[in-house]
JSON list of C-alpha atoms in Angstrom, two decimals:
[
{"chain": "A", "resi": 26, "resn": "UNK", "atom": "CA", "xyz": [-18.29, -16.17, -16.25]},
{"chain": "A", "resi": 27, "resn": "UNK", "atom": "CA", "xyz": [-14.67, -15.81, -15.93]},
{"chain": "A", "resi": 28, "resn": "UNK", "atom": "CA", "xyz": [-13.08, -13.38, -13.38]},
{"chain": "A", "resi": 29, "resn": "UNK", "atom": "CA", "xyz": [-12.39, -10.32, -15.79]},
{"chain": "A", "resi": 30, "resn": "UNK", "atom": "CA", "xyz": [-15.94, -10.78, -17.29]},
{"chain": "A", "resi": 31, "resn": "UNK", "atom": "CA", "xyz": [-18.59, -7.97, -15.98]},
{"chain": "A", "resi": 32, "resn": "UNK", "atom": "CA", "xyz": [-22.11, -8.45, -14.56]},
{"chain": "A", "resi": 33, "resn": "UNK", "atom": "CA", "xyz": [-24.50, -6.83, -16.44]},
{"chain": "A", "resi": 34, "resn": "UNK", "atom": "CA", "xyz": [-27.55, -6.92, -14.18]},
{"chain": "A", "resi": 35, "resn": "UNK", "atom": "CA", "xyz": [-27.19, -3.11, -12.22]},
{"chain": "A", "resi": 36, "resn": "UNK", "atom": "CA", "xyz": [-26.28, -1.01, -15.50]},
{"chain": "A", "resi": 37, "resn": "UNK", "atom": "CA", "xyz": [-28.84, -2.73, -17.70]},
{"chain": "A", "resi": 38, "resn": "UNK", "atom": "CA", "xyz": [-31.08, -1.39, -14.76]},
{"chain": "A", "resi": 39, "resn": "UNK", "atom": "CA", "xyz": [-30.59, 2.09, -15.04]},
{"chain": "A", "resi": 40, "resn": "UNK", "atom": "CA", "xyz": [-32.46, 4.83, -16.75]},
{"chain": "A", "resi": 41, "resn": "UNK", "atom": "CA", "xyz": [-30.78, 7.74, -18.89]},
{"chain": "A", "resi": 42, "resn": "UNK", "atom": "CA", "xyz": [-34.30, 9.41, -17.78]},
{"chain": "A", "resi": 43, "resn": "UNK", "atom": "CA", "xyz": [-33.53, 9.56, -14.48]},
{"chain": "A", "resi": 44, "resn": "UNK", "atom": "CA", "xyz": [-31.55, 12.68, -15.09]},
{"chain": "A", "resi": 45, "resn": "UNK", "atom": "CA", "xyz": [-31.07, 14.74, -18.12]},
{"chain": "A", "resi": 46, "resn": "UNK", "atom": "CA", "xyz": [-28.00, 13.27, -19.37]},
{"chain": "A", "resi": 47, "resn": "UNK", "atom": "CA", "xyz": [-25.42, 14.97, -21.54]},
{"chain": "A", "resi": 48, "resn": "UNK", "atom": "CA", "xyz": [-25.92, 13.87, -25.52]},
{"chain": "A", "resi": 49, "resn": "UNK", "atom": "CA", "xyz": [-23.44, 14.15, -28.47]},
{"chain": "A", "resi": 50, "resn": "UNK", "atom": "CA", "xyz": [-24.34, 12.66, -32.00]},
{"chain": "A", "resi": 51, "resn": "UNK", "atom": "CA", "xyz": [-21.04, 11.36, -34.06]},
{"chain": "A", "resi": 52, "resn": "UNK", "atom": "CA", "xyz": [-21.40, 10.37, -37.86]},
{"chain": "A", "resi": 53, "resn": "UNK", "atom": "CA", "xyz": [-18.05, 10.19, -39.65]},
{"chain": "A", "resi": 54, "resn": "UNK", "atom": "CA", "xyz": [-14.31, 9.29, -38.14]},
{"chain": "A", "resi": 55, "resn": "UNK", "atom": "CA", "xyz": [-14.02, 13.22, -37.85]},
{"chain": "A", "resi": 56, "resn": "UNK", "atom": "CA", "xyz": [-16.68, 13.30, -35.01]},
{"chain": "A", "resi": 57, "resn": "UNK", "atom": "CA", "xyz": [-14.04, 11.00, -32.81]},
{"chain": "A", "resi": 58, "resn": "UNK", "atom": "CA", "xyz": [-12.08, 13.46, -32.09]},
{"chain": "A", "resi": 59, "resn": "UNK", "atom": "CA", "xyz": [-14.45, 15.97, -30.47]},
{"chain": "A", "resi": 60, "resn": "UNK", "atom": "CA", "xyz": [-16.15, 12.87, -29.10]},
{"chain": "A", "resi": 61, "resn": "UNK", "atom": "CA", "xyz": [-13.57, 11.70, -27.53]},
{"chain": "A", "resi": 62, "resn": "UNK", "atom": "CA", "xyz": [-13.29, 15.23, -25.59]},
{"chain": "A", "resi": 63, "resn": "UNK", "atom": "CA", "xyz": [-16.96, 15.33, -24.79]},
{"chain": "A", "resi": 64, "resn": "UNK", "atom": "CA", "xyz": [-16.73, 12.09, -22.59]},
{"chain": "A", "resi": 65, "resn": "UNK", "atom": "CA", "xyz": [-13.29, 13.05, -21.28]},
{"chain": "A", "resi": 66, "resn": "UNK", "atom": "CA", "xyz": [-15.00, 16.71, -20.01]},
{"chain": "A", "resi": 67, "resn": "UNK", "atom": "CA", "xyz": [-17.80, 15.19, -18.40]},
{"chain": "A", "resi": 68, "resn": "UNK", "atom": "CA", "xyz": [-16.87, 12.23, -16.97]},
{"chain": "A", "resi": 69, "resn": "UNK", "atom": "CA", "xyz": [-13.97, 14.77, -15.20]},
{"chain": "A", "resi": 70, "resn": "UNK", "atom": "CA", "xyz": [-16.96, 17.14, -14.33]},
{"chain": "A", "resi": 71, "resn": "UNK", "atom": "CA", "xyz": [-19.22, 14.38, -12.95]},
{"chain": "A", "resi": 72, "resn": "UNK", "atom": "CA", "xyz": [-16.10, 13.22, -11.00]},
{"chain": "A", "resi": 73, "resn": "UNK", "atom": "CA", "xyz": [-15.21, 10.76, -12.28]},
{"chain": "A", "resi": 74, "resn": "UNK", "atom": "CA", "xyz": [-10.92, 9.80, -11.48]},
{"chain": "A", "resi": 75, "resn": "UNK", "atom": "CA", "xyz": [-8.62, 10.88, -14.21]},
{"chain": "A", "resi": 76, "resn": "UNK", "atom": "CA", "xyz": [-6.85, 7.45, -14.91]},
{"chain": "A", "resi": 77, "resn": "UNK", "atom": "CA", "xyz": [-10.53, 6.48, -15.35]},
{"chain": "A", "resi": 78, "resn": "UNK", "atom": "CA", "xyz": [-11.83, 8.74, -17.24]},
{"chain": "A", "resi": 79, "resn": "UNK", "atom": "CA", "xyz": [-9.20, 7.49, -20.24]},
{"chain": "A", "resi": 80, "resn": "UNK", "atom": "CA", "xyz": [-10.46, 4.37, -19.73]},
{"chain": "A", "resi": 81, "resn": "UNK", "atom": "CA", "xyz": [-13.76, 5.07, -20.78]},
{"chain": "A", "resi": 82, "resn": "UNK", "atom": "CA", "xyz": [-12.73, 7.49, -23.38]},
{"chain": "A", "resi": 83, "resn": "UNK", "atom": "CA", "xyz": [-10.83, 4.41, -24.66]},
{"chain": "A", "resi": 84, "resn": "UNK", "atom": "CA", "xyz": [-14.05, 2.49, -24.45]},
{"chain": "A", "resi": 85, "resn": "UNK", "atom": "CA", "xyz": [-16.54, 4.61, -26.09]},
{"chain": "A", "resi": 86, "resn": "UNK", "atom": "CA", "xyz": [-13.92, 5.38, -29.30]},
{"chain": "A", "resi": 87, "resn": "UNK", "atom": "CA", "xyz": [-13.74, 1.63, -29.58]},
{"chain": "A", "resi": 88, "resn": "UNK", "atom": "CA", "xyz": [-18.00, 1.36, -29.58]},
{"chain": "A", "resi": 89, "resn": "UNK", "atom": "CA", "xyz": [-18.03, 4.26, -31.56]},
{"chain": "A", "resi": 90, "resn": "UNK", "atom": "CA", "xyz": [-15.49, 3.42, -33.91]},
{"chain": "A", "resi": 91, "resn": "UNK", "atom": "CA", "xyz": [-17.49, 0.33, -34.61]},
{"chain": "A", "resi": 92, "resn": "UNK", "atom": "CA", "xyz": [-20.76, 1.87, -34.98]},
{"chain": "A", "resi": 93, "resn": "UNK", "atom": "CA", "xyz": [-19.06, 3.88, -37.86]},
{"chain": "A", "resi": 94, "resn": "UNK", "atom": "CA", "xyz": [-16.98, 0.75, -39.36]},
{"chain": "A", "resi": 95, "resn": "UNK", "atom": "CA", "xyz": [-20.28, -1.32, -38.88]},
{"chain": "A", "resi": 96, "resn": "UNK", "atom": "CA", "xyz": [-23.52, 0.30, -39.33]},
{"chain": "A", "resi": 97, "resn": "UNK", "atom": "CA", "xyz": [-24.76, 3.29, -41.23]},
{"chain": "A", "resi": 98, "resn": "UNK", "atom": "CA", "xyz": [-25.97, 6.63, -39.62]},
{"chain": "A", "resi": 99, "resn": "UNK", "atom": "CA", "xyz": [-23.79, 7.08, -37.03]},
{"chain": "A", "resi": 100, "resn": "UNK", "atom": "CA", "xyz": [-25.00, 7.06, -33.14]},
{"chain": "A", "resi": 101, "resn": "UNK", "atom": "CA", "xyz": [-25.01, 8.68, -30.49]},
{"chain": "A", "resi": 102, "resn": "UNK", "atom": "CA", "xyz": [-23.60, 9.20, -26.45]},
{"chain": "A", "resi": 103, "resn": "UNK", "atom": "CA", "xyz": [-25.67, 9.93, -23.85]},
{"chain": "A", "resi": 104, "resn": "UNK", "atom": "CA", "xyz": [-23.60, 10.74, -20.53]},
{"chain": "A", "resi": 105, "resn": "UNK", "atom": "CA", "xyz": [-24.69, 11.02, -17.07]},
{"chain": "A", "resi": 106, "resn": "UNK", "atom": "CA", "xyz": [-24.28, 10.08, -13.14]},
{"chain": "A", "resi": 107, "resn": "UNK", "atom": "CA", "xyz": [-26.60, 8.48, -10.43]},
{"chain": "A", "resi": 108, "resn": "UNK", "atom": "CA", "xyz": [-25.01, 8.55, -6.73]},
{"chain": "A", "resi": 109, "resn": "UNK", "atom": "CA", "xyz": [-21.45, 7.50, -6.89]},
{"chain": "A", "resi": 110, "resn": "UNK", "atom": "CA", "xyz": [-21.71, 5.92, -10.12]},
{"chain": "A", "resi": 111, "resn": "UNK", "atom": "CA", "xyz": [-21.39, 7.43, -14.15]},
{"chain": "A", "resi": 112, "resn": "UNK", "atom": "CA", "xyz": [-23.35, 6.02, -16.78]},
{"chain": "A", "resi": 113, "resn": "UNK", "atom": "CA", "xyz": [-22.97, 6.26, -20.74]},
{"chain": "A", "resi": 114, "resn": "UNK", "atom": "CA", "xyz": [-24.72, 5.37, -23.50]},
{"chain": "A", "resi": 115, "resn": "UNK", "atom": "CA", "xyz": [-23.36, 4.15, -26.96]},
{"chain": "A", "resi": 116, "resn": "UNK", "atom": "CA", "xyz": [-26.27, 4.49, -29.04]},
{"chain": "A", "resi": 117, "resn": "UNK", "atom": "CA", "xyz": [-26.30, 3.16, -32.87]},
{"chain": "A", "resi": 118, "resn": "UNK", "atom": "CA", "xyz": [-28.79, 1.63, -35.34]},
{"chain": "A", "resi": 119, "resn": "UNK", "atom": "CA", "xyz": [-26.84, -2.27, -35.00]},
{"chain": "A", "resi": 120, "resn": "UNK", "atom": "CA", "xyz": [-28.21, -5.40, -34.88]},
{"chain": "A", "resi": 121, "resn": "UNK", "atom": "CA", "xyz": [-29.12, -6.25, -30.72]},
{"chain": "A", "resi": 122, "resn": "UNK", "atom": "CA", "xyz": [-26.37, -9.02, -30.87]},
{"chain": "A", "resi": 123, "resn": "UNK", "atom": "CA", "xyz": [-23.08, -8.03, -29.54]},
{"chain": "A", "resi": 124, "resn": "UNK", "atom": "CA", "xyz": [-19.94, -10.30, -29.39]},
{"chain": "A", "resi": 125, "resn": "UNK", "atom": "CA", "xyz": [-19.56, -9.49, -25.13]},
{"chain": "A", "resi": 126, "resn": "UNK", "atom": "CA", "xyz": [-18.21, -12.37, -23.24]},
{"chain": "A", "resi": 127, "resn": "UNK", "atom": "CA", "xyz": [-15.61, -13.42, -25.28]},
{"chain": "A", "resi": 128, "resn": "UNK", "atom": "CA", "xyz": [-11.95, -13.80, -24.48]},
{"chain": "A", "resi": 129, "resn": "UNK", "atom": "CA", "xyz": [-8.91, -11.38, -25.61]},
{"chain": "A", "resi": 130, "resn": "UNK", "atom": "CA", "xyz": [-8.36, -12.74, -29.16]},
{"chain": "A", "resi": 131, "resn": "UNK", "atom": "CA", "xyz": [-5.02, -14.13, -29.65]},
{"chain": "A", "resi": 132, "resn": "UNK", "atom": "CA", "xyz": [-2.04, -11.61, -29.30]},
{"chain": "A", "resi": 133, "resn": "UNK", "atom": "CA", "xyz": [-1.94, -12.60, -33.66]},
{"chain": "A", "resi": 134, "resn": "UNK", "atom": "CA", "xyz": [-4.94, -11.29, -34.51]},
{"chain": "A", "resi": 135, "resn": "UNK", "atom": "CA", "xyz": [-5.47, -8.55, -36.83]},
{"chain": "A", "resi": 136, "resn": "UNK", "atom": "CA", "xyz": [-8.78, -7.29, -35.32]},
{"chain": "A", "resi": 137, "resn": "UNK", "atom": "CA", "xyz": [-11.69, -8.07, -32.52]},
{"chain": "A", "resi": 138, "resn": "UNK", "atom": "CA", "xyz": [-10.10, -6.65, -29.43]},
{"chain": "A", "resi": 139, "resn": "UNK", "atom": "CA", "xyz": [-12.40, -3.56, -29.17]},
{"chain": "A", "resi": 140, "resn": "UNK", "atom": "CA", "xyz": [-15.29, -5.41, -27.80]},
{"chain": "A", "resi": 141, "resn": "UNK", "atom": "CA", "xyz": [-13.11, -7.23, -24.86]},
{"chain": "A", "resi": 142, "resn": "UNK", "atom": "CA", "xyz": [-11.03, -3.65, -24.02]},
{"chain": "A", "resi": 143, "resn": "UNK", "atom": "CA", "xyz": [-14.79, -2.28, -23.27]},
{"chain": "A", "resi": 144, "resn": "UNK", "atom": "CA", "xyz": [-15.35, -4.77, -20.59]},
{"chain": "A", "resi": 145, "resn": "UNK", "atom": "CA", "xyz": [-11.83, -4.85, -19.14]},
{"chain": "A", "resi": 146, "resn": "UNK", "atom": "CA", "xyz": [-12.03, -1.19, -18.66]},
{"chain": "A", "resi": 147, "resn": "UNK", "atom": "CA", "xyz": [-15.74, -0.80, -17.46]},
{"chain": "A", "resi": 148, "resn": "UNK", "atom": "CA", "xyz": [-17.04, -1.78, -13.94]},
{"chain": "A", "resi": 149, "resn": "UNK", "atom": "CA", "xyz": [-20.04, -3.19, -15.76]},
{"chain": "A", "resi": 150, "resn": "UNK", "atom": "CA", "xyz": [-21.36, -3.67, -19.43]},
{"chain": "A", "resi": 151, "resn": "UNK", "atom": "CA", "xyz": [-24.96, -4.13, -20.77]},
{"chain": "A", "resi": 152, "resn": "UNK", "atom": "CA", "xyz": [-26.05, -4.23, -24.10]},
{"chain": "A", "resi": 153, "resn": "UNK", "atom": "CA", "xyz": [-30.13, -2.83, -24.20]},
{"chain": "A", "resi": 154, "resn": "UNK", "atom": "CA", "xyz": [-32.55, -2.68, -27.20]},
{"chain": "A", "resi": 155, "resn": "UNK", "atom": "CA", "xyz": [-34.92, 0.12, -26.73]},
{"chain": "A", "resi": 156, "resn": "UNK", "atom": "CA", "xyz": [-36.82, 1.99, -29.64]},
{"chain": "A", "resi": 157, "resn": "UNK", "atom": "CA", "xyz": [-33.86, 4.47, -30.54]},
{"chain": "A", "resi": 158, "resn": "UNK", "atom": "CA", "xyz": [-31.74, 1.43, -31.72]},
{"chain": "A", "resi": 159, "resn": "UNK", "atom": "CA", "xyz": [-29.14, -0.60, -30.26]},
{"chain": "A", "resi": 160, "resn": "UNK", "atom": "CA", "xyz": [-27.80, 0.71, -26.68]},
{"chain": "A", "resi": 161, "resn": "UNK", "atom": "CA", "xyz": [-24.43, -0.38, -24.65]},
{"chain": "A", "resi": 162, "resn": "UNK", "atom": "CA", "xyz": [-24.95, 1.42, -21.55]},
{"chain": "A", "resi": 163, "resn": "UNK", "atom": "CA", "xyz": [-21.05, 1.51, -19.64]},
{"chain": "A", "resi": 164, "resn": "UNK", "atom": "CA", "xyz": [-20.95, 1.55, -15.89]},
{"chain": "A", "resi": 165, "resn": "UNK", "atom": "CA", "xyz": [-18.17, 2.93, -14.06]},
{"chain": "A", "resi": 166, "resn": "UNK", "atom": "CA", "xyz": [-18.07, 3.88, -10.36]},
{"chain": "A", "resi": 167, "resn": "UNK", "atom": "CA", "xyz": [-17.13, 7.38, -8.91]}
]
């Protein structure tokens, strides 16, 4: 694993359960927009910094974004925090397999940098399956 590459072993360890996280459903490109300002408000309420909190706005519109350019249905984010940590959910009906651990493409390519942005900007990255569909959980500390 190269140095800018996340461990995934804590976040795939946590539970939304634990507490009642925060939820919004998205299902067309219109939803990214109020989306985006769902994670921004409460990752800021949870505590998270503000230069951080972009960064995992950035993150989730670039999950989301595929979930809508890739799947059908839409998903969902689930938002929450455990001690000095804040969790989130990208939920969608996608196949398990996600293209994590790859390099930045080339600074010529036209697409494919979504996926590598997510875990530059995130402390940690896990992608789960569980019965409500595919889940990248996003760990970022307080």
């Amino acid at each position: 694993m190269s140095a800018g590459r996340r461990e995934t072993r804590i976040v795939a360890e946590q539970s939304a359960s634990a507490q009642a996280p925060d939820s919004m459903a998205y299902q067309v490109a219109t939803d990214l927009r109020a989306l985006r300002a769902f994670v921004c408000t409460g990752a800021l309420a949870r505590g998270l910094p503000p230069h951080r909190v972009e960064l995992l706005t950035l993150a989730v519109s670039e999950l989301a974004t595929n979930t809508l350019q890739h799947t059908t249905g839409g998903g969902r984010v689930r938002l929450w925090a455990e001690a000095d940590q804040l969790f989130c959910d990208v939920i969608d009906q996608g196949p398990p397999a996600r293209a994590f651990g790859r390099d930045m493409p080339p600074a010529d390519a036209v697409r494919g940098r979504g996926l590598a942005i997510v875990e530059q900007v995130c402390d940690e990255v896990a992608v789960l399956t569980e019965p409500e569909g595919t889940v990248v959980r996003l760990r970022l500390g307080l």
